[in-house]
Coordinates of C-alpha atoms in Angstrom, one line a residue:
X1 CA 172.4 159.9 147.2
X2 CA 170.9 157.6 149.8
X3 CA 171.5 157.5 153.6
X4 CA 172.6 154.2 155.1
X5 CA 172.8 154.0 158.9
X6 CA 175.0 151.8 161.0
X7 CA 174.9 151.3 164.8
X8 CA 178.1 150.6 166.7
X9 CA 178.6 150.1 170.5
X10 CA 180.8 152.3 172.5
X11 CA 183.3 150.7 174.9
X12 CA 182.5 152.1 178.4
X13 CA 183.2 151.5 182.0
X14 CA 180.3 151.0 184.4
X15 CA 180.9 154.5 185.7
X16 CA 180.7 156.0 182.2
X17 CA 177.6 154.0 181.4
X18 CA 175.9 155.2 184.5
X19 CA 176.7 158.8 183.6
X20 CA 175.4 158.6 180.0
X21 CA 172.3 156.7 181.1
X22 CA 171.5 159.5 183.5
X23 CA 172.4 162.2 181.0
X24 CA 170.2 160.6 178.2
X25 CA 167.4 160.3 180.7
X26 CA 167.7 164.0 181.5
X27 CA 167.9 164.8 177.8
X28 CA 164.6 162.9 177.1
X29 CA 162.9 164.7 180.1
X30 CA 164.2 168.1 179.0
X31 CA 162.8 167.6 175.5
X32 CA 159.4 166.7 176.9
X33 CA 159.4 169.6 179.4
X34 CA 160.4 172.0 176.6
X35 CA 157.7 170.8 174.2
X36 CA 155.0 171.0 177.0
X37 CA 156.1 174.5 178.0
X38 CA 156.2 175.9 174.5
X39 CA 152.8 174.5 173.6
X40 CA 151.0 175.3 177.0
X41 CA 152.3 178.8 177.0
X42 CA 151.8 179.4 173.2
X43 CA 155.4 180.6 172.8
X44 CA 156.2 181.9 169.3
X45 CA 158.6 179.4 167.6
X46 CA 161.3 182.0 166.8
X47 CA 164.8 181.1 167.9
X48 CA 165.1 184.2 170.1
X49 CA 161.7 183.8 171.7
X50 CA 162.2 180.1 172.5
X51 CA 165.7 180.7 173.9
X52 CA 164.4 183.4 176.2
X53 CA 161.5 181.3 177.3
X54 CA 163.2 177.9 178.1
X55 CA 167.0 178.1 178.2
X56 CA 167.5 179.2 181.8
X57 CA 164.7 177.0 183.0
X58 CA 166.1 173.9 181.4
X59 CA 169.7 174.7 182.5
X60 CA 168.5 175.0 186.1
X61 CA 166.3 171.9 186.0
X62 CA 168.6 169.6 184.1
X63 CA 172.1 170.6 185.4
X64 CA 173.9 167.5 184.0
X65 CA 173.2 168.6 180.4
X66 CA 175.9 170.8 178.8
X67 CA 174.8 174.1 177.5
X68 CA 175.2 172.9 173.9
X69 CA 172.8 170.0 174.6
X70 CA 170.1 172.4 175.9
X71 CA 170.3 174.4 172.7
X72 CA 170.1 171.3 170.5
X73 CA 167.1 170.1 172.6
X74 CA 165.0 173.2 172.2
X75 CA 165.8 173.4 168.5
X76 CA 164.6 169.8 168.1
X77 CA 161.5 170.6 170.1
X78 CA 160.8 173.6 167.9
X79 CA 161.1 171.5 164.7
X80 CA 158.8 168.8 166.2
X81 CA 156.1 171.2 167.2
X82 CA 156.1 172.9 163.8
X83 CA 155.8 169.5 162.1
X84 CA 153.0 168.4 164.5
X85 CA 151.0 171.6 163.9
X86 CA 151.2 171.0 160.2
X87 CA 150.1 167.4 160.5
X88 CA 147.3 168.4 162.9
X89 CA 145.9 170.9 160.4
X90 CA 145.7 168.2 157.8
X91 CA 144.1 165.8 160.3
X92 CA 141.4 168.3 161.1
X93 CA 140.4 168.6 157.5
X94 CA 139.8 164.8 157.4
X95 CA 138.4 164.5 160.9
X96 CA 137.1 167.6 162.8
X97 CA 137.3 165.6 166.1
X98 CA 141.1 165.0 165.7
X99 CA 143.0 165.5 169.0
X100 CA 146.2 167.5 169.3
X101 CA 149.1 165.6 170.7
X102 CA 152.2 167.5 172.0
X103 CA 155.4 165.8 170.8
X104 CA 157.0 163.6 173.4
X105 CA 160.0 161.3 173.5
X106 CA 159.9 157.9 175.0
X107 CA 163.4 156.7 174.3
X108 CA 166.8 157.7 175.8
X109 CA 168.7 159.2 172.8
X110 CA 170.3 162.5 171.8
X111 CA 171.3 163.8 168.4
X112 CA 174.9 165.1 168.4
X113 CA 176.2 168.0 166.3
X114 CA 179.7 169.5 166.0
X115 CA 179.2 171.5 169.2
X116 CA 178.9 168.2 171.1
X117 CA 181.5 165.9 169.5
X118 CA 184.6 165.7 167.3
X119 CA 187.2 163.2 166.0
X120 CA 184.6 160.7 164.8
X121 CA 186.7 158.0 163.2
X122 CA 186.4 154.2 162.6
X123 CA 188.0 153.7 166.0
X124 CA 186.0 156.0 168.3
X125 CA 184.5 159.5 169.0
X126 CA 185.1 162.4 171.4
X127 CA 181.9 163.6 173.2
X128 CA 181.3 166.5 175.5
X129 CA 179.7 165.7 178.8
X130 CA 181.3 163.3 181.2
X131 CA 184.2 165.6 182.1
X132 CA 183.0 169.2 182.4
X133 CA 184.5 171.6 179.7
X134 CA 186.3 168.7 178.1
X135 CA 185.5 166.0 175.5
X136 CA 186.1 162.4 176.4
X137 CA 187.3 159.8 174.0
X138 CA 185.3 156.6 173.6
X139 CA 186.4 153.6 171.6
X140 CA 184.1 151.5 169.4
X141 CA 183.6 147.8 169.6
X142 CA 184.8 147.1 166.1
X143 CA 183.3 145.3 163.2
X144 CA 184.6 145.4 159.6
X145 CA 181.5 146.8 157.8
X146 CA 181.6 149.9 159.9
X147 CA 185.2 150.5 159.1
X148 CA 184.5 149.9 155.4
X149 CA 181.7 152.5 155.4
X150 CA 184.1 155.1 157.0
X151 CA 186.8 154.4 154.4
X152 CA 184.4 154.8 151.4
X153 CA 181.6 157.2 152.4
X154 CA 181.0 160.5 154.2
X155 CA 179.6 160.2 157.8
X156 CA 177.0 162.7 159.0
X157 CA 176.1 163.8 162.6
X158 CA 175.3 160.7 164.7
X159 CA 172.7 159.8 167.3
X160 CA 173.7 158.5 170.8
X161 CA 171.2 156.0 172.3
X162 CA 170.8 153.2 174.8
X163 CA 169.9 149.6 173.9
X164 CA 170.2 146.5 176.0
X165 CA 172.0 148.3 178.7
X166 CA 174.7 149.5 176.4
X167 CA 175.5 152.9 174.7
X168 CA 175.4 152.9 170.9
X169 CA 176.1 155.4 168.2
X170 CA 173.9 155.5 165.1
X171 CA 176.0 156.9 162.3
X172 CA 174.4 157.9 158.9
X173 CA 176.5 157.6 155.8
X174 CA 175.9 159.3 152.4
X175 CA 176.1 156.6 149.8
X176 CA 175.8 157.4 146.1
X177 CA 172.9 155.8 144.2
X178 CA 173.9 152.7 142.3
X179 CA 173.9 153.3 138.5
X180 CA 171.5 151.3 136.4
X181 CA 173.6 148.8 134.4
X182 CA 172.8 148.1 130.7
X183 CA 170.7 150.1 128.2
X184 CA 168.2 147.4 127.1
X185 CA 164.7 147.0 128.3
X186 CA 161.4 145.3 127.4
X187 CA 158.2 147.3 127.3
X188 CA 154.6 146.0 127.0
X189 CA 151.9 148.4 125.9
X190 CA 148.6 147.9 127.7
X191 CA 145.5 147.4 125.5
X192 CA 147.3 146.1 122.4
X193 CA 145.8 143.0 120.7
X194 CA 149.0 141.0 120.4
X195 CA 151.4 140.5 123.4
X196 CA 154.4 139.4 121.3
X197 CA 155.5 137.7 118.1
X198 CA 158.1 134.9 118.1
X199 CA 161.0 134.7 115.6
X200 CA 158.9 132.1 113.7
X201 CA 156.2 134.7 113.1
X202 CA 153.8 133.2 115.6
X203 CA 151.7 135.8 117.5
X204 CA 150.3 135.3 121.0
X205 CA 147.3 137.2 122.2
X206 CA 147.4 138.1 125.9
X207 CA 144.6 135.8 127.1
X208 CA 145.6 133.0 124.7
X209 CA 149.2 133.1 126.0
X210 CA 148.1 133.1 129.6
X211 CA 145.9 130.0 129.0
X212 CA 148.7 128.2 127.4

């Protein structure tokens, strides 16, 4: 199984774009704030400990974000810090002067899970956020390959992001590996004296053949 990702633009009014631009900016800032707080205060990366440490703070500071988004953000921050700590230990073994870098985001994006969206179809998606306590339906600007992927493969949780002053959805699809066709193959053993023999019985040595 391989993952193929396709991006598709959401059709939005100027008002909707302004809302999501602001919300995704807050999501980026909330993630960075969360990472800094967890690292600076050496908070244990257990789910209960992190929730108690940052949930109320982030809800108060980034009021545009739905509660579900805050939970997703601190879970992403936990995973990033764990990964960074693992990589940092490896770096220290190679270079004792390696510097720690707290994970930070520099792009406006947000991973969605089932708490934040539903009804993902070839035509659109419903997302929590713009209308409080209600999911808003957004249509896609269609192209045929995206519809084809939906009709043939299973879609996974998408990523919402901004590019060129437009809102896009990045949708991963689970695509089965392509089978290897045919059962014939040619193998060459390294170090043998003769590279191959023709049907006429003429043998070619490796260096002789290359010169010819």
